[in-house]
Amino acid sequence: MNIKESFKIKFGNNLKEDVNLASYSWFNLGGNAEFFFKPNNINQLIEFLIEAKKVKLKTTILGAGSNTLFRDKGVKGAVIKLGSNFTDIKIIGDDIIEAGAATLDRKVANFAKANNIANLEFLSCIPGSIGGAVIMNSGCYENDISKVLLSIKILNKKNLKESEIKKEDIKFFYRGTSLVEDIIIISAKFKGLKSDRDKIEKKQSDFIEKKKLSQPSQIKTCGSTFKNINKDRKAWMLIKESGCNNYSEGDAAISQKHCNFFINNGNAKSIDIENLINKVKQTVLAKTGVNLELEIKIIGE
Ligand SMILES: Cc1cc2nc3c(=O)[nH]c(=O)nc-3n(C[C@H](O)[C@H](O)[C@H](O)COP(=O)(O)OP(=O)(O)OC[C@H]3O[C@@H](n4cnc5c(N)ncnc54)[C@H](O)[C@@H]3O)c2cc1C
């Protein structure tokens, strides 16, 4: 029996072969994953990782795909997506919420609001999942994950052990953390502040409104392509200053509303987005001396 057959027997419908990844990325682009695995629960996830290790199958963990560009030739090994079985959300103290890693950020914001817990309103503006938000230290409007996180529960892909990591043991920086690629986040605990629901509602809708005005919507994008340098030197400013805001490559273009948002206009290939990224990066470096760093993750062959 070859690997594919034995995997199919063990993991049934949770494991699929040759799955196109376009519908799992907000760019709506990318080739196929050799395997695509959606575990039922943590035990099945562990079982899968044991089998994957035996045959040296590479594994890549994916959240909501709102920060990920898959390359056209796809991803070797297995892409693991935690699904609805990892979306439990509960109150575990007056102002503490625990959410499964696959829970969408906006659901956590809404849950906090429904339970009169403030300070998580910013999550309503980030279109990813909790796992992705922690890894990216996502944030907006003066807040980010590092300011509200208490701890994460993880599964270590190397030793297959589960553990809890306290926020104090994680280094957070702008759009990143010290967390290594060998971990899979299973859930996260957040601490907010008890408050009045009307105030939370107002803050949340103000944030959503502000986002609508400053960022394009209903387009195929992964949000900010490059990291900002600092508050006064944002990536979009450098892109504009360097005259790149009208650049395009094939059907990949730059949003006219926010020039750090790169877009698939419908028929782009991942390579078009990557070529556009490189063209902008080189121009900005030549014109301003700044070497822009990617915020989005590029995965695949
Ligand atoms: C329209 C738009 C607006 C955006 N606005 C903002 C914004 O205001 N602020 C901001 O910070 N970001 C913003 N983003 C970017 C994006 O939404 C965030 O980076 C988000 O947190 C990514 O979450 P995700 O689940 O989609 O991650 P993915 O893109 O799926 O993955 C991102 C990274 O996290 C890792 N990962 C995901 N889940 C897990 C897990 N369970 N365990 C371990 N690793 C995991 C992946 O391997 C990958 O390295 C925006 C994106 C879009 C499309």
Short mmCIF file of C-alpha atoms and ligand atoms in Angstrom, two decimals, residues 26 60-68 82 101 105 125-133 135-140 175 183-186 211 215-216 221-224 261 295 297 299, ligand 1:
data_model
loop_
_atom_site.label_atom_id
_atom_site.label_comp_id
_atom_site.label_asym_id
_atom_site.label_seq_id
_atom_site.Cartn_x
_atom_site.Cartn_y
_atom_site.Cartn_z
CA TRP A 26 -8.02 35.90 0.14
CA THR A 60 1.95 23.64 6.72
CA ILE A 61 -0.66 25.15 8.99
CA LEU A 62 -3.18 27.58 7.54
CA GLY A 63 -5.67 29.90 9.21
CA ALA A 64 -8.26 31.91 7.24
CA GLY A 65 -5.73 32.65 4.48
CA SER A 66 -6.17 36.42 4.75
CA ASN A 67 -2.41 36.96 4.88
CA THR A 68 -1.19 34.14 2.66
CA LEU A 82 -8.23 23.72 11.62
CA ALA A 101 -7.53 28.92 16.92
CA ASP A 105 -11.38 37.38 14.86
CA CYS A 125 -11.58 44.77 11.61
CA ILE A 126 -9.18 41.90 11.00
CA PRO A 127 -10.50 39.27 8.60
CA GLY A 128 -8.42 36.33 9.85
CA SER A 129 -8.58 33.61 12.48
CA ILE A 130 -7.20 33.67 16.02
CA GLY A 131 -4.26 31.38 15.12
CA GLY A 132 -3.17 33.70 12.31
CA ALA A 133 -3.76 36.81 14.43
CA ILE A 135 1.31 34.52 14.78
CA MET A 136 1.10 37.88 13.00
CA ASN A 137 0.56 39.91 16.19
CA SER A 138 -2.24 41.49 14.21
CA GLY A 139 -3.72 44.78 15.19
CA CYS A 140 -5.08 48.17 14.30
CA ARG A 175 3.38 42.01 12.79
CA ILE A 183 3.96 24.97 16.73
CA ILE A 184 0.29 24.76 15.96
CA ILE A 185 -1.83 27.13 18.01
CA ILE A 186 -4.92 25.33 19.29
CA LYS A 211 -11.76 50.84 7.92
CA GLN A 215 -9.36 50.43 2.83
CA PRO A 216 -10.83 48.86 -0.29
CA THR A 221 -6.36 40.94 -1.54
CA CYS A 222 -4.47 39.95 1.59
CA GLY A 223 -4.46 43.45 3.03
CA SER A 224 -1.15 45.24 3.62
CA PHE A 261 -3.03 46.62 -0.82
CA GLU A 295 3.90 41.40 5.80
CA LYS A 297 3.41 35.19 3.80
CA ILE A 299 4.04 29.73 0.57
C1 LIG B 1 -8.96 43.28 3.80
C2 LIG B 1 -7.88 42.93 4.79
C3 LIG B 1 -7.65 43.80 5.85
C4 LIG B 1 -6.65 43.47 6.80
N1 LIG B 1 -6.44 44.34 7.85
C5 LIG B 1 -5.51 44.03 8.78
C6 LIG B 1 -5.30 44.89 9.90
O1 LIG B 1 -5.95 45.89 10.08
N2 LIG B 1 -4.33 44.53 10.79
C7 LIG B 1 -3.59 43.40 10.65
O2 LIG B 1 -2.73 43.12 11.51
N3 LIG B 1 -3.77 42.57 9.60
C8 LIG B 1 -4.71 42.85 8.67
N4 LIG B 1 -4.91 42.00 7.60
C9 LIG B 1 -4.04 40.81 7.43
C10 LIG B 1 -4.62 39.51 8.02
O3 LIG B 1 -6.01 39.56 8.14
C11 LIG B 1 -3.99 39.19 9.39
O4 LIG B 1 -2.61 38.99 9.27
C12 LIG B 1 -4.64 37.94 10.02
O5 LIG B 1 -4.39 37.91 11.40
C13 LIG B 1 -4.17 36.64 9.40
O6 LIG B 1 -4.96 35.58 9.94
P1 LIG B 1 -5.30 34.29 9.08
O7 LIG B 1 -5.99 33.34 9.96
O8 LIG B 1 -5.99 34.68 7.84
O9 LIG B 1 -3.82 33.79 8.79
P2 LIG B 1 -3.26 32.99 7.52
O10 LIG B 1 -3.09 33.92 6.37
O11 LIG B 1 -4.04 31.76 7.30
O12 LIG B 1 -1.82 32.60 8.11
C14 LIG B 1 -0.90 33.60 8.50
C15 LIG B 1 0.25 32.94 9.25
O13 LIG B 1 -0.25 32.40 10.48
C16 LIG B 1 0.07 31.01 10.57
N5 LIG B 1 -1.04 30.35 11.28
C17 LIG B 1 -2.37 30.46 11.03
N6 LIG B 1 -3.08 29.72 11.92
C18 LIG B 1 -2.17 29.13 12.73
C19 LIG B 1 -2.26 28.23 13.84
N7 LIG B 1 -3.42 27.76 14.29
N8 LIG B 1 -1.10 27.83 14.44
C20 LIG B 1 0.10 28.25 14.00
N9 LIG B 1 0.25 29.09 12.95
C21 LIG B 1 -0.87 29.53 12.33
C22 LIG B 1 0.21 30.54 9.12
O14 LIG B 1 1.03 29.39 9.05
C23 LIG B 1 0.86 31.77 8.49
O15 LIG B 1 2.24 31.77 8.74
C24 LIG B 1 -5.89 42.29 6.65
C25 LIG B 1 -6.15 41.43 5.58
C26 LIG B 1 -7.15 41.73 4.66
C27 LIG B 1 -7.46 40.77 3.57
#
